[in-house]
Tab-separated table of C-alpha atoms in Angstrom:
chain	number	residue	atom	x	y	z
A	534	UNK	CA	-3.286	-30.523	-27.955
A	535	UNK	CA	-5.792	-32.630	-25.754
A	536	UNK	CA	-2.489	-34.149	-24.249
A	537	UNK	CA	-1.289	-30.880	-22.952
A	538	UNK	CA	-4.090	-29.479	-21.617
A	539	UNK	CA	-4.768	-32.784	-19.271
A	540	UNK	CA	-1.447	-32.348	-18.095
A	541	UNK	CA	-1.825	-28.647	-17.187
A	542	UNK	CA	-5.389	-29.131	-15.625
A	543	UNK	CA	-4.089	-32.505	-13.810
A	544	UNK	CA	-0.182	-30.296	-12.575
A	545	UNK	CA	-2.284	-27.103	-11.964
A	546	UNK	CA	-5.319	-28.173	-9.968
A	547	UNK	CA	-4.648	-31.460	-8.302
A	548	UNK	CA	-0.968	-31.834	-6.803
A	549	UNK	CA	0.468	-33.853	-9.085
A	550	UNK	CA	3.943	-32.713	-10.466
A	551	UNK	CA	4.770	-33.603	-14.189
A	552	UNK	CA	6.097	-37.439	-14.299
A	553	UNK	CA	3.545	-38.291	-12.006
A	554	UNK	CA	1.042	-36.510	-14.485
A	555	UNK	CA	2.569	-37.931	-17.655
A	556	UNK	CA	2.293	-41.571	-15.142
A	557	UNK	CA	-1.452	-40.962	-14.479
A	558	UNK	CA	-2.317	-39.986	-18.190
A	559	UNK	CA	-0.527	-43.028	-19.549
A	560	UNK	CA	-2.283	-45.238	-17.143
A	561	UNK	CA	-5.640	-43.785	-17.971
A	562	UNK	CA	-5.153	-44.746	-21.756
A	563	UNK	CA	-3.361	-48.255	-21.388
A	564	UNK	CA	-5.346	-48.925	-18.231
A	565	UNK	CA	-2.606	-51.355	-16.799
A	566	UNK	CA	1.162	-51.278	-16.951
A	567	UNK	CA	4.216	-52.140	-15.377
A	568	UNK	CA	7.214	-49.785	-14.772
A	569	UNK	CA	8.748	-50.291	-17.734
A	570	UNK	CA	6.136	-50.346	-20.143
A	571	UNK	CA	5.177	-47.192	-18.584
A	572	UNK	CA	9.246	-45.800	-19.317
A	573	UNK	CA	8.335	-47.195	-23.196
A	574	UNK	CA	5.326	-45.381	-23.606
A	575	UNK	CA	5.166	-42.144	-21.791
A	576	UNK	CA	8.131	-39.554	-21.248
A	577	UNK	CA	8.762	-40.899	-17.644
A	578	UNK	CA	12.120	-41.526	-17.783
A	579	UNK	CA	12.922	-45.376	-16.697
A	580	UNK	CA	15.055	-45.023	-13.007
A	581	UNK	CA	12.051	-42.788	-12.176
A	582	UNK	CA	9.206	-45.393	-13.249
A	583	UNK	CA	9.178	-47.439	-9.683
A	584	UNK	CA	9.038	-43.908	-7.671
A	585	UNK	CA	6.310	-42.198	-9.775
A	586	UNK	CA	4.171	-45.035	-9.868
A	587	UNK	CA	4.420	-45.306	-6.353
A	588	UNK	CA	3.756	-42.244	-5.187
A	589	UNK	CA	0.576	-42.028	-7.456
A	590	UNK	CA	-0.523	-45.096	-4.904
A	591	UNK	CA	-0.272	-42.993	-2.140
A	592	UNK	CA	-1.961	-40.050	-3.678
A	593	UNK	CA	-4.515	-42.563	-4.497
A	594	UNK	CA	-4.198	-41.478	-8.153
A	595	UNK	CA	-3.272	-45.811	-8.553
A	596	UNK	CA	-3.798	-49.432	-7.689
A	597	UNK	CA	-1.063	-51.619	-7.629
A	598	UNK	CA	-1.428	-55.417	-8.129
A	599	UNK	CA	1.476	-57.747	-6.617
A	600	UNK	CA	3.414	-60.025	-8.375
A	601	UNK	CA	6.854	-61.337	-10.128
A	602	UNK	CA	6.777	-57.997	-11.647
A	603	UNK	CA	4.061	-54.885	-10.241
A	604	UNK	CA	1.454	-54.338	-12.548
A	605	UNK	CA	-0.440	-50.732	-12.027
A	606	UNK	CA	-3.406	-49.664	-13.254
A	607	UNK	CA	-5.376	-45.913	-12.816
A	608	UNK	CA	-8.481	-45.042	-10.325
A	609	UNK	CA	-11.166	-44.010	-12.482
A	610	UNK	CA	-10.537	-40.179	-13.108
A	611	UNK	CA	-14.090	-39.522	-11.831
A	612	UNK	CA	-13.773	-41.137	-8.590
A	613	UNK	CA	-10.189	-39.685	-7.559
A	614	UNK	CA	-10.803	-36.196	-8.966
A	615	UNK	CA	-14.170	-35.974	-7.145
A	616	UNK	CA	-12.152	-37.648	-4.028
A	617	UNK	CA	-9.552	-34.783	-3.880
A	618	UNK	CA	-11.976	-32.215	-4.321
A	619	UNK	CA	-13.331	-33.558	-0.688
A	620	UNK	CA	-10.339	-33.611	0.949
A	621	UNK	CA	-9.477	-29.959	-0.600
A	622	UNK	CA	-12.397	-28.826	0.508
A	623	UNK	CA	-12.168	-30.073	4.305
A	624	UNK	CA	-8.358	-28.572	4.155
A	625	UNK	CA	-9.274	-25.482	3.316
A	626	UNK	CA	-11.727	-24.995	5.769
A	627	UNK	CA	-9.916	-26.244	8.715
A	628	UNK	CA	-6.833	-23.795	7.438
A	629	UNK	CA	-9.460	-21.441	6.736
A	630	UNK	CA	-10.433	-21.776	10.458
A	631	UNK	CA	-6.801	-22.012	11.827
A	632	UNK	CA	-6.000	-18.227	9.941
A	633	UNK	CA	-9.483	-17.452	12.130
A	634	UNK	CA	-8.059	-18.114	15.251
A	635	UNK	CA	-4.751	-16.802	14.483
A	636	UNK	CA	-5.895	-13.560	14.115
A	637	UNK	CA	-7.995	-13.892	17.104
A	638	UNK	CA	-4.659	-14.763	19.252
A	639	UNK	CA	-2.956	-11.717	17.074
A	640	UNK	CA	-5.170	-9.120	17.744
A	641	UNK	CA	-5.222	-9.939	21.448
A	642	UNK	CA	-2.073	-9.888	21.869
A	643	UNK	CA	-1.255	-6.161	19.985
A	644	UNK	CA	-3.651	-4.977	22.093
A	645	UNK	CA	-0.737	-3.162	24.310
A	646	UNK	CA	0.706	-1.844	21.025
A	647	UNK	CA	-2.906	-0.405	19.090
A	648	UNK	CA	-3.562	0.860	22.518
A	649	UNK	CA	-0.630	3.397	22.404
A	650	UNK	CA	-0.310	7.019	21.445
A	651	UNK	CA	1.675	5.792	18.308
A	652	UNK	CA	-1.595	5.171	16.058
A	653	UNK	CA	-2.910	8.942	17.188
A	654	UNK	CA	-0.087	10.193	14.782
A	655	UNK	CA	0.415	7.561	12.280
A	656	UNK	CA	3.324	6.008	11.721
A	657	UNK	CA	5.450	8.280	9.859
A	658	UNK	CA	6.224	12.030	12.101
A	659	UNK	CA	8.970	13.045	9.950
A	660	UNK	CA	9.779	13.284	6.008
A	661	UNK	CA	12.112	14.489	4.092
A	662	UNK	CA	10.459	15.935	1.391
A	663	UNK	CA	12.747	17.125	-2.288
A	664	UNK	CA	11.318	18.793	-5.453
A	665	UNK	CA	8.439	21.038	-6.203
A	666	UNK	CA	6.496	17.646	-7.389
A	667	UNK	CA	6.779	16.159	-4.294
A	668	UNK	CA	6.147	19.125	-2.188
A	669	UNK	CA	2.886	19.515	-3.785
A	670	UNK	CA	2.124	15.955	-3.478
A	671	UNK	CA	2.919	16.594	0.181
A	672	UNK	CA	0.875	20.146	0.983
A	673	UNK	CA	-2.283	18.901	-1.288
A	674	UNK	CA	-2.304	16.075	0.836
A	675	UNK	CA	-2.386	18.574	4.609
A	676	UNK	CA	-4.695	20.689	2.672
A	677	UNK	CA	-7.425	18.001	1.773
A	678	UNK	CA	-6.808	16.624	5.959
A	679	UNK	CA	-6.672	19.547	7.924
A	680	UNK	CA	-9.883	19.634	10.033
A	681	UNK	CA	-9.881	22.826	12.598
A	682	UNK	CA	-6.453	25.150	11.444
A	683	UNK	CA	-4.371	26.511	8.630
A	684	UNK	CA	-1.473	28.585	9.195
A	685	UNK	CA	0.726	29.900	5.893
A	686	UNK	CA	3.422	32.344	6.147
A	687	UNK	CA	4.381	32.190	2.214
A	688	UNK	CA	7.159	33.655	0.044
A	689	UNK	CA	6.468	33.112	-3.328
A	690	UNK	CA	4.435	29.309	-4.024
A	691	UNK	CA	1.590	27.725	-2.096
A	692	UNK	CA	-0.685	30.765	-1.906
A	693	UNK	CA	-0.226	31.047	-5.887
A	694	UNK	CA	-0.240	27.842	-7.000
A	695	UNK	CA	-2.459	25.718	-4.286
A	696	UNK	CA	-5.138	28.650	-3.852
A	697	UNK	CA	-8.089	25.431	-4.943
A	698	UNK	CA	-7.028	23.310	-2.501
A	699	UNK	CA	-6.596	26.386	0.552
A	700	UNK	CA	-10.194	27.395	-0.496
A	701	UNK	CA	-11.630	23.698	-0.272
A	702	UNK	CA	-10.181	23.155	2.916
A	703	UNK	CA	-12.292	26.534	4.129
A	704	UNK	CA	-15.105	25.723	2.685
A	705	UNK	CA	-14.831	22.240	4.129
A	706	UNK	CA	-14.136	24.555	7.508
A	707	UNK	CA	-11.090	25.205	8.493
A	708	UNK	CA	-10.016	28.583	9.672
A	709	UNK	CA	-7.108	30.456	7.728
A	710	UNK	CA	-4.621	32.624	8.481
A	711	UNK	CA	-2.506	33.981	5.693
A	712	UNK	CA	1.048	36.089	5.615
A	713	UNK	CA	2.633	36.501	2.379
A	714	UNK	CA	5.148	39.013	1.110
A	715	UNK	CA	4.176	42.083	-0.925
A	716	UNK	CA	5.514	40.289	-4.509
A	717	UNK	CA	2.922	37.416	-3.848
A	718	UNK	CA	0.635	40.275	-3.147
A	719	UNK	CA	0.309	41.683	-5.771
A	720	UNK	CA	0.653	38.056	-8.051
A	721	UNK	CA	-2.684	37.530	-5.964
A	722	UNK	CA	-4.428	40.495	-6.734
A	723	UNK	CA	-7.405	38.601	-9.255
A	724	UNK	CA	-7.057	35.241	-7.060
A	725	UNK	CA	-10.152	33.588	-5.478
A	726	UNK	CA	-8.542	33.894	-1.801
A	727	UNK	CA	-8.895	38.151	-2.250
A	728	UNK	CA	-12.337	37.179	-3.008
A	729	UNK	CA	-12.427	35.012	0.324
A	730	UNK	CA	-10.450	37.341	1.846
A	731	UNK	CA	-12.306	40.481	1.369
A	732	UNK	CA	-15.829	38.235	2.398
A	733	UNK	CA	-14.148	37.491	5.541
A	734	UNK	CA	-14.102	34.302	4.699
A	735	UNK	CA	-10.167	33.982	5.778
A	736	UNK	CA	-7.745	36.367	7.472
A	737	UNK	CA	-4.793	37.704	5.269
A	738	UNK	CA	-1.783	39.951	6.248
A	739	UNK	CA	1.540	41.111	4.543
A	740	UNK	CA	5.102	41.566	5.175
A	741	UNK	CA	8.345	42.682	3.065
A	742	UNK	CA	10.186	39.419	4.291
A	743	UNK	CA	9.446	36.262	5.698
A	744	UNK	CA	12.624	34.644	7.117
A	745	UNK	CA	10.614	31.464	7.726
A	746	UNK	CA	8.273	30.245	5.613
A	747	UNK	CA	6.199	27.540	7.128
A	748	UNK	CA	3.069	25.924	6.332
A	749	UNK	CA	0.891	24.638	9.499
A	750	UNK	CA	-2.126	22.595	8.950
A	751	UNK	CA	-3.499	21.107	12.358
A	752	UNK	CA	-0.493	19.912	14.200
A	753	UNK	CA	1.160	19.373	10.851
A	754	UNK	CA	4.377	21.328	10.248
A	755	UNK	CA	5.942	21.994	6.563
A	756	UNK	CA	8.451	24.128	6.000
A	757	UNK	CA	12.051	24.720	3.495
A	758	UNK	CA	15.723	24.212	4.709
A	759	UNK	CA	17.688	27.296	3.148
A	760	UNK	CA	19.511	26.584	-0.144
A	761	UNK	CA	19.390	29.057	-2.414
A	762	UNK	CA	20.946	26.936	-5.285
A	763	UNK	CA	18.306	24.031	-4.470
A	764	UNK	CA	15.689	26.542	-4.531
A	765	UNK	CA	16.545	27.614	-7.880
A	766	UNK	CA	16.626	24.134	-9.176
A	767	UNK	CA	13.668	23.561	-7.888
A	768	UNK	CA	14.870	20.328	-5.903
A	769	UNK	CA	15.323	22.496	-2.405
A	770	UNK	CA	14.741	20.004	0.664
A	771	UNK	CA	11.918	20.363	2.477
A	772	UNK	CA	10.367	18.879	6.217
A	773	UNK	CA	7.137	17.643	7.331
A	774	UNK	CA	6.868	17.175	10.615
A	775	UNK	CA	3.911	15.706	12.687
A	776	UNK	CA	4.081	16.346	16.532
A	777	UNK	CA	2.275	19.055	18.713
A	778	UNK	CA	5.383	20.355	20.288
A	779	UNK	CA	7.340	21.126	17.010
A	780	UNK	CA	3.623	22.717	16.175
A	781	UNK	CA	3.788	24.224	18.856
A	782	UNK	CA	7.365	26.262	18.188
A	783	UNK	CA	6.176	26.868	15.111
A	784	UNK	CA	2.730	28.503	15.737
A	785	UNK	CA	4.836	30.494	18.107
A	786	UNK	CA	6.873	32.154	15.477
A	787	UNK	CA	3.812	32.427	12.924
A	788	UNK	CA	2.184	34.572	15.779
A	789	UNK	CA	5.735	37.040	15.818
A	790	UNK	CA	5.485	37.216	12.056
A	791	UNK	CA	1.221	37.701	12.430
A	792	UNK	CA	2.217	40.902	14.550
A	793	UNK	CA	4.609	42.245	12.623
A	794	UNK	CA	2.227	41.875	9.111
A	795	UNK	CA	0.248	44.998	8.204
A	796	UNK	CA	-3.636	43.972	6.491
A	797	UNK	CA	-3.211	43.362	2.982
């Protein structure tokens, strides 16, 4: 109906809540009318009349005319709509302006805290990572960063199952070292990273056990908590860890196991 969509446009777009809307639209199509004809012929409910009308005066919406009894008739809808439109406009920009400066005075005053070690490392320099889904989700996303380094001492998973994203990250050029046990081995015998392996495109050794797998891309560390049942769930629990002295430790023991290995 033509009714309800003037009331939507007028409660939407131009301040105005619903009896003052209803007041407005009413006054537009009588032209002039005292409080309680307006209660008789709109859905303003009487004790409310007095208030609505008078707060459409102040929103300039309506003129009032004194007397025994007030008599109230509408601005034209052209003149207050284009009216409001002004003032909108001149609001927005000074808030407009205000958010300006605010982020001015903001940024000046993190300045201590952007200039901190804290953003070299992000945010987060420790999860807690469950499942084989999320694991993934978790080495894809070291594999597809890693700039200069990766380090995998693997037992039975990435090496199989994330060999795409190892040999991306090479051929984007990072340097690889590889240690997996003689099962994966052999599972690996047809896989692209022999290929890369035997062009000396990446360095790849073997041992019977690794007592630690880890995964280390740049001075990102990922490795398993032991849990046999977990692991055979597939929901064993899992840390990432971002921080050059836990890298550190860890590179450490990759180099032991990097001894031990025998060339595949």
């Amino acid at each position: 109906m033509v009714k309800d969509r003037m009331v939507e446009l007028l409660q939407e777009h131009f301040e105005l809540n619903l009896y003052e809307v209803r007041a407005y639209v009413a006054l537009v199509g009588f032209g002039v009318l005292t409080p309680a004809e307006l209660a008789s012929v709109s859905e303003v409910p009487a004790p409310r009349t007095y208030d609505v009308l008078r707060s459409l005066e102040k929103k300039g919406f309506a003129i009032s005319q004194p007397g025994k009894v007030n008599k109230y008739r509408p601005v034209h809808p052209e003149n207050i709509l284009e009216k409001f439109i002004e003032e909108w406009q001149e609001r927005v920009k000074e808030e407009l302006e205000a958010k300006k400066k605010a982020k001015e005075e903001l940024i000046e005053l993190m300045k201590p805290l952007i200039e901190t070690e804290i953003p070299k490392y992000g945010v987060e320099r420790v999860w807690i990572v469950r499942g084989i889904r999320n694991a993934t989700l978790k080495t894809r996303e070291m594999f597809e960063e890693v700039k200069e380094q990766i380090l995998l001492a693997d037992d039975g998973y990435i090496a199989i199952n994330l060999e795409s994203d190892i040999i991306q990250a090479i051929d984007r050029g990072a340097k690889a070292k590889i240690i997996v046990t003689n099962q994966v081995l052999q599972r690996m015998s047809t896989s692209k990273i022999m290929d890369y392996y035997k062009a000396k495109k990446l360095e790849l050794k073997v041992m019977d056990k690794i007592e630690l797998p880890m995964l280390i891309c740049d001075e990102e560390v990922f490795f398993a908590l032991e849990d046999m049942a977990a692991r055979y769930f597939n929901y064993e629990t899992q840390v990432w860890i971002k921080d050059f002295r836990i890298k550190d430790l860890f590179e450490s023991k990759f180099n032991e196991y990097w001894k031990k290995a025998k060339k595949a």
